[in-house]
PDB file of C-alpha atoms in Angstrom:
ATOM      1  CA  UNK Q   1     -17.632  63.219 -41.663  1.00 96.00           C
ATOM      2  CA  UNK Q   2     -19.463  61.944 -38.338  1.00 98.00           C
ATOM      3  CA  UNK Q   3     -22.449  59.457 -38.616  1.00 98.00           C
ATOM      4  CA  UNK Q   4     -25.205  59.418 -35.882  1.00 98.00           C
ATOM      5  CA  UNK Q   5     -27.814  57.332 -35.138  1.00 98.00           C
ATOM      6  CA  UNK Q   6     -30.344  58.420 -32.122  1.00 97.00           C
ATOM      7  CA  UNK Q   7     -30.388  55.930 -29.475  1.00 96.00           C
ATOM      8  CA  UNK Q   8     -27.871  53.450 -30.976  1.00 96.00           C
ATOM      9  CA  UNK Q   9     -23.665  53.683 -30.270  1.00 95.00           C
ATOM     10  CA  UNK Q  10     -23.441  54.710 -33.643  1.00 97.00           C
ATOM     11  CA  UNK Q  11     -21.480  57.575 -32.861  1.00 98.00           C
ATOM     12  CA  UNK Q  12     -18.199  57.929 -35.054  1.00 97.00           C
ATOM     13  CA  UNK Q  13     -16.126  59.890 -37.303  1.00 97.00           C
ATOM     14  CA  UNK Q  14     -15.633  58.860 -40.409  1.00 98.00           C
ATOM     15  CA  UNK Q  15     -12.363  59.285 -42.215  1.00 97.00           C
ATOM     16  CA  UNK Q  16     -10.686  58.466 -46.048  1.00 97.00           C
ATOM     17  CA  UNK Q  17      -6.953  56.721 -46.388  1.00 96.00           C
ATOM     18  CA  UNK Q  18      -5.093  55.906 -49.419  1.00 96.00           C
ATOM     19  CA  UNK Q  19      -5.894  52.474 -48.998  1.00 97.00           C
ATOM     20  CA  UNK Q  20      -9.213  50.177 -47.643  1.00 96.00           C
ATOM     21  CA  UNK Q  21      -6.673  48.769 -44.889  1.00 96.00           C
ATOM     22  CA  UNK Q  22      -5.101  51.336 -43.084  1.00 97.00           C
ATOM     23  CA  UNK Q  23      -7.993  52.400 -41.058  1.00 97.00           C
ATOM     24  CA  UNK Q  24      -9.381  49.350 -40.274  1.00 96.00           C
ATOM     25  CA  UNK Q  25      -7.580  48.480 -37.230  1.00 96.00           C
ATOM     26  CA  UNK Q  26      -6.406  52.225 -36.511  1.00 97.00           C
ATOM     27  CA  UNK Q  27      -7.712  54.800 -34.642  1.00 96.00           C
ATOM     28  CA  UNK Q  28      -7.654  58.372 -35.718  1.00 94.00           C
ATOM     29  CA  UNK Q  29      -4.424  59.173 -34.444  1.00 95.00           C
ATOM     30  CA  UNK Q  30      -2.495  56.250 -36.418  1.00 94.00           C
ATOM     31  CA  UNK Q  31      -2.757  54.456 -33.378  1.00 97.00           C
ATOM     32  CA  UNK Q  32      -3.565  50.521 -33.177  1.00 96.00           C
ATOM     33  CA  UNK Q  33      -6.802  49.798 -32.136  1.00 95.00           C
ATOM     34  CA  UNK Q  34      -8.821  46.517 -33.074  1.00 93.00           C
ATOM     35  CA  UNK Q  35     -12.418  48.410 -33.896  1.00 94.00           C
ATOM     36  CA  UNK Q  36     -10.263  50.448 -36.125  1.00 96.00           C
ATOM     37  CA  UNK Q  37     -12.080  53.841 -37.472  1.00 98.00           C
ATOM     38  CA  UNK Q  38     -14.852  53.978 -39.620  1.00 98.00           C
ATOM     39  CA  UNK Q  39     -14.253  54.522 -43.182  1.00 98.00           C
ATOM     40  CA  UNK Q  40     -15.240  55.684 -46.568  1.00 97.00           C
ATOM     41  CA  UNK Q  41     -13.794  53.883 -49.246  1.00 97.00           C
ATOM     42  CA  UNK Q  42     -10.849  55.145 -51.069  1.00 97.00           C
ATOM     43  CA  UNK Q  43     -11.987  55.025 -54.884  1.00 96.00           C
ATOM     44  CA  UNK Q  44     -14.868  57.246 -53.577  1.00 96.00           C
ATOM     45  CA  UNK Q  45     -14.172  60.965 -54.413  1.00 93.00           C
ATOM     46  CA  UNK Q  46     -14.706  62.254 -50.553  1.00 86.00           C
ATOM     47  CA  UNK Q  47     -17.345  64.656 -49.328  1.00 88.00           C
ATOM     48  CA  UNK Q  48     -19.942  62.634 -50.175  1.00 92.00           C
ATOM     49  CA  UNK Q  49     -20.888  63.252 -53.301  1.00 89.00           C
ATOM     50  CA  UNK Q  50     -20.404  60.248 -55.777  1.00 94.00           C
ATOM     51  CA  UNK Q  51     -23.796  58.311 -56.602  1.00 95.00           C
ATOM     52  CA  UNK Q  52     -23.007  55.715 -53.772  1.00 98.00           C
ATOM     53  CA  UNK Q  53     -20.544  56.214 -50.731  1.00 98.00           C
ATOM     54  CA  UNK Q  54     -19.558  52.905 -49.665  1.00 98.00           C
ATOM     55  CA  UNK Q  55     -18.487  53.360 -45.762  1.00 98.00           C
ATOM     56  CA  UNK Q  56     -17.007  50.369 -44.094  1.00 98.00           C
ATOM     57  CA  UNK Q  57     -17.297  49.274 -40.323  1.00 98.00           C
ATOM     58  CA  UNK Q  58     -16.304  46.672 -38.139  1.00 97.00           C
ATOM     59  CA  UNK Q  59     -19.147  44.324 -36.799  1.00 96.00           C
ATOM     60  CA  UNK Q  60     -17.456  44.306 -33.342  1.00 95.00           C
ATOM     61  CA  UNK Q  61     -19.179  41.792 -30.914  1.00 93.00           C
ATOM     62  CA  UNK Q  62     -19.840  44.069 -28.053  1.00 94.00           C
ATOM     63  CA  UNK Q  63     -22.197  45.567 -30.042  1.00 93.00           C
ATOM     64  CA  UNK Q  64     -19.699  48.821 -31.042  1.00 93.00           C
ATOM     65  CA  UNK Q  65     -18.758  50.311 -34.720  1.00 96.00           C
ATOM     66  CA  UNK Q  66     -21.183  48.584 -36.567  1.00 96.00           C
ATOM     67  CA  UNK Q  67     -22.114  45.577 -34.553  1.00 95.00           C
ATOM     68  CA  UNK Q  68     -25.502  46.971 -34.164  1.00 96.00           C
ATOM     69  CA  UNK Q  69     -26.305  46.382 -37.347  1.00 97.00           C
ATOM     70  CA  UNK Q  70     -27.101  43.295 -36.838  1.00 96.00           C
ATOM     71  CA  UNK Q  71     -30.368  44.225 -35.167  1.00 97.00           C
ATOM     72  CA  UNK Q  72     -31.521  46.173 -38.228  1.00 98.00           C
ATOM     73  CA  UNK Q  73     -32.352  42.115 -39.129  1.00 96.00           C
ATOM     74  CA  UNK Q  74     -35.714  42.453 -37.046  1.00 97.00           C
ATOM     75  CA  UNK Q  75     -38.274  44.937 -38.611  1.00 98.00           C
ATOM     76  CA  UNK Q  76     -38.895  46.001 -35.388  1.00 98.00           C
ATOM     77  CA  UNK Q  77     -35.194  47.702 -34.864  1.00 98.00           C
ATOM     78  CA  UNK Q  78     -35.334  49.225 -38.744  1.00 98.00           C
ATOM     79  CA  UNK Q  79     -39.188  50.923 -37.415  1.00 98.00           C
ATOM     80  CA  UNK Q  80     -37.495  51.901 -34.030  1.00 98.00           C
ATOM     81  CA  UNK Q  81     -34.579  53.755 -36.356  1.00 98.00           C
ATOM     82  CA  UNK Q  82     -34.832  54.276 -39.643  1.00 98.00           C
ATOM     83  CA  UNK Q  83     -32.935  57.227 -39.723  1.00 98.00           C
ATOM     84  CA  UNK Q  84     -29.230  58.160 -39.377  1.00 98.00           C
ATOM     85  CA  UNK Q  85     -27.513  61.640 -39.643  1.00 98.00           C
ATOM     86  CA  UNK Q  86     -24.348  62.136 -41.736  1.00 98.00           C
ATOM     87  CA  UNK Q  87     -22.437  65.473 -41.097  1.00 97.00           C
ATOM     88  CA  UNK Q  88     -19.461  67.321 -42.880  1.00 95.00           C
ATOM     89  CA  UNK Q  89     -17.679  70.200 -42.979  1.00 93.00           C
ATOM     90  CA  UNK Q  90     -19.506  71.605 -46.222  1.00 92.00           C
ATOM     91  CA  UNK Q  91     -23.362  69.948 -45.288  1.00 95.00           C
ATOM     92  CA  UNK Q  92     -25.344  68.152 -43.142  1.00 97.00           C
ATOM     93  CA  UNK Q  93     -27.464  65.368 -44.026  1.00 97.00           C
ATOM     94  CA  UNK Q  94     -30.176  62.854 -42.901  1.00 98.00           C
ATOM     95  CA  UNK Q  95     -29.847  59.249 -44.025  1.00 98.00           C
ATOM     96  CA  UNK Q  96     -33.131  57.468 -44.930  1.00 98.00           C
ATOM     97  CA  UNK Q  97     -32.317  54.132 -45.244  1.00 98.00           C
ATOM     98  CA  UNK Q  98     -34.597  51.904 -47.875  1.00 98.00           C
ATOM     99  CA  UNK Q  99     -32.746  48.543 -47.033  1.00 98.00           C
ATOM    100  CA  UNK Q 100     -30.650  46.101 -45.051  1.00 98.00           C
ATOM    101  CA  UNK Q 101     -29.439  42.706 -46.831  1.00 98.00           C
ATOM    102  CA  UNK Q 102     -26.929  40.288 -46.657  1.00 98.00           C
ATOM    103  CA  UNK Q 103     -24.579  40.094 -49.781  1.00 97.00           C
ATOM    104  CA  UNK Q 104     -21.229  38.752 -51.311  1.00 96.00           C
ATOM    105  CA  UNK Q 105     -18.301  41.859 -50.789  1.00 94.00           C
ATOM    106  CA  UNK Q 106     -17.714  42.038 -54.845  1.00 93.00           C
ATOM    107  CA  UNK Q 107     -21.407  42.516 -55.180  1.00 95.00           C
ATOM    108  CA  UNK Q 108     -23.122  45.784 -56.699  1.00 93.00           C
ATOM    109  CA  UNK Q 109     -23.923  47.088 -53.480  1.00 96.00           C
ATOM    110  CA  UNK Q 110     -20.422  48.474 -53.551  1.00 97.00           C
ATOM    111  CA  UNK Q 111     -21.061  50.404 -57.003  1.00 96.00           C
ATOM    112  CA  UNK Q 112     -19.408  53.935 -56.545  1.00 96.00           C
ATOM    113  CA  UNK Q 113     -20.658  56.335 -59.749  1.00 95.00           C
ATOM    114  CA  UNK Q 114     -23.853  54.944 -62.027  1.00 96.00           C
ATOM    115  CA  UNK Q 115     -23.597  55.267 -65.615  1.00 95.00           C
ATOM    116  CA  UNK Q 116     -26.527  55.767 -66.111  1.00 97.00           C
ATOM    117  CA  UNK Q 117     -30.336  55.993 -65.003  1.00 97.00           C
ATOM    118  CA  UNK Q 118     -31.438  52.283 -65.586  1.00 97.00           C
ATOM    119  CA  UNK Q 119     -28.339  51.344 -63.462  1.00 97.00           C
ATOM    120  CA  UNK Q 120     -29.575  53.646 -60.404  1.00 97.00           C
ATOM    121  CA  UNK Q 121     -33.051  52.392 -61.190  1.00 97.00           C
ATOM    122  CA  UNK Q 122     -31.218  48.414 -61.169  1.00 97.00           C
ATOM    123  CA  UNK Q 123     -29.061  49.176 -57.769  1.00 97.00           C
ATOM    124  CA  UNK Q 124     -32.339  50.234 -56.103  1.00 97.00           C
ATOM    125  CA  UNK Q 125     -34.188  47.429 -57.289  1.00 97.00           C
ATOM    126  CA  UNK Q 126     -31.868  45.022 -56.374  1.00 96.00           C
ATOM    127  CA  UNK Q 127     -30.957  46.469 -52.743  1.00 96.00           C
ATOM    128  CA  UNK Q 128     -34.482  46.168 -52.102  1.00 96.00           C
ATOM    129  CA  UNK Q 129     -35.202  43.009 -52.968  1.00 95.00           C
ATOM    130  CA  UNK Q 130     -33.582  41.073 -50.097  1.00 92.00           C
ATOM    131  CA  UNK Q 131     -34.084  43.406 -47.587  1.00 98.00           C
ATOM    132  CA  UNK Q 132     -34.614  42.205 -44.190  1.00 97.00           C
ATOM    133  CA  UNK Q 133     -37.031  44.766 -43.377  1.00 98.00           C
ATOM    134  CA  UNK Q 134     -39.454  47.128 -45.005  1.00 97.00           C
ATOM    135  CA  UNK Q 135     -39.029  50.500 -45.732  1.00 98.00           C
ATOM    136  CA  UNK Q 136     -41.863  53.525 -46.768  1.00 97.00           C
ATOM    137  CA  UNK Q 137     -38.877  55.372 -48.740  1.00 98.00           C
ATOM    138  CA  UNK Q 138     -39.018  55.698 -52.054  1.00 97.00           C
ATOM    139  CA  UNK Q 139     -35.360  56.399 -53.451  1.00 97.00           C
ATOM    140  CA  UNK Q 140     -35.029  58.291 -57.163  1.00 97.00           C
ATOM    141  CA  UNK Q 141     -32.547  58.391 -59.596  1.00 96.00           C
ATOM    142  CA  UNK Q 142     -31.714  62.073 -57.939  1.00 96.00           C
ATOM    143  CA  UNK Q 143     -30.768  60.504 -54.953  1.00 97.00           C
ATOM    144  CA  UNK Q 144     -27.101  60.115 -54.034  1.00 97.00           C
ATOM    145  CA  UNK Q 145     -26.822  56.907 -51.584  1.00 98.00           C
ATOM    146  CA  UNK Q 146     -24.999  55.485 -48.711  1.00 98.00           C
ATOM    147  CA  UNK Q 147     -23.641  52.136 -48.325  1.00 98.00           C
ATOM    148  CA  UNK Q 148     -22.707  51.184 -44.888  1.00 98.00           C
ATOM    149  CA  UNK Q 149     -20.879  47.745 -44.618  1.00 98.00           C
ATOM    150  CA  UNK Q 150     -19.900  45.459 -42.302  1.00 98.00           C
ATOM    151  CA  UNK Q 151     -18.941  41.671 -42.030  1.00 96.00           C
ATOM    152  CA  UNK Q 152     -22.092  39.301 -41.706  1.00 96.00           C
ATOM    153  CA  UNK Q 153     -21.295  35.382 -40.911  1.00 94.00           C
ATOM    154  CA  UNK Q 154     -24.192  33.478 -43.363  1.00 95.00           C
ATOM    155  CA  UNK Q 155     -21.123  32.400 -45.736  1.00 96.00           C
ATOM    156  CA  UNK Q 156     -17.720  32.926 -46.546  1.00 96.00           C
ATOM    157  CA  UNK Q 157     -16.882  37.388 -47.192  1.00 95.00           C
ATOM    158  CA  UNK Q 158     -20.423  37.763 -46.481  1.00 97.00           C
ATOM    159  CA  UNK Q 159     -21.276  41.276 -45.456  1.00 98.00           C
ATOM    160  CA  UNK Q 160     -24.407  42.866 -44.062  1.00 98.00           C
ATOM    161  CA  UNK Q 161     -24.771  46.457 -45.846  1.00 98.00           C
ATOM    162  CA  UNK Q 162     -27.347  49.154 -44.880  1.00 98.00           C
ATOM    163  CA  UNK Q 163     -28.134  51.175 -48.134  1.00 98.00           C
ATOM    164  CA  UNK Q 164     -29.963  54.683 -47.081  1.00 98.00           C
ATOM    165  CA  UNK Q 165     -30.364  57.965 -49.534  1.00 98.00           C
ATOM    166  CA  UNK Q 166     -29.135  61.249 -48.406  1.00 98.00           C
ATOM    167  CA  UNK Q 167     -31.361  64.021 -47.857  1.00 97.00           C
ATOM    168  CA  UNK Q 168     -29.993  67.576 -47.413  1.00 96.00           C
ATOM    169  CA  UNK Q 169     -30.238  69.270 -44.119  1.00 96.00           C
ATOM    170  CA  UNK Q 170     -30.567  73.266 -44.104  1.00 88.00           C
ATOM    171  CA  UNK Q 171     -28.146  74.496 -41.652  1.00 81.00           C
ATOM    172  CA  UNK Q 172     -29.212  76.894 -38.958  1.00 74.00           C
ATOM    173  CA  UNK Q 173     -27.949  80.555 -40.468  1.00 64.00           C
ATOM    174  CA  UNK Q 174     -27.624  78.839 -43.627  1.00 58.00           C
TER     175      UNK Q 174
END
């Protein structure tokens, strides 16, 4: 896939390994490279279509990969973009992202498939709750959802994540 975000860097292909490590200091070409590639994670079924993709980045400190993300801390940068654009091979589609919060890596926020209603219904309750900025969208238990991670420094394997549903874009022709 490729994620966008107008007027931020985020700019990137997004690719799956057989593993959470081997992308995250290579490019796409195998390559070393310290920003590494952004990636979905590997216990999610690909194209984008389990409850919750969980797509990690590195929170690089010139403000690259997902460094940005840090900004999404001020309301102000979450009302200046609150949208991002996914894109695949099979579909296109817009990200409208409901909250931004600092948690623990093993938390929830990484939850792949939902057993069941109340357990969408919990994850959206619960990514809301310690959002650092307010959001108008109002997620459903027929939306599929986005994680985007990256490291955050408040304590030890904290991680800032950016949770957003996906809505379907019509292609052109389509």
């Amino acid at each position: 896939g490729w994620l966008y975000c107008e007027d931020t860097v985020i700019n990137y292909p997004i690719v799956q390994g057989d593993d959470n490590a081997y992308y995250l200091h290579r490019l796409l070409d195998g390559s070393y490279n310290s920003g590494g590639t952004l990636f979905l994670d590997y216990r999610n079924a690909g194209g984008f279509l389990d409850g919750n993709d969980v797509v990690y980045g590195h929170n690089m400190k010139d403000g690259s990969m997902f460094g940005s993300f840090m900004k999404y801390k001020q309301e102000s940068y979450y009302d200046e973009h609150p949208v991002m654009y996914l894109l695949t091979p099979e579909a296109d589609y817009r990200i409208e992202l409901f909250s931004g919060y600092v948690t623990d890596y093993k938390s929830e926020a990484y939850t792949k498939t939902f057993e069941s209603d109340e357990e969408i219904i919990e994850f959206i309750e619960n990514s809301r709750v310690d959002s650092t900025f307010e959001s108008d969208v109002e997620p459903s238990i027929d939306d599929m959802f986005i994680t985007l991670s990256t490291c955050s420094y408040e304590f030890d394997n904290a991680r800032y994540v950016l949770v957003g549903r996906l809505v379907l874009l019509e292609r052109d022709g389509e």
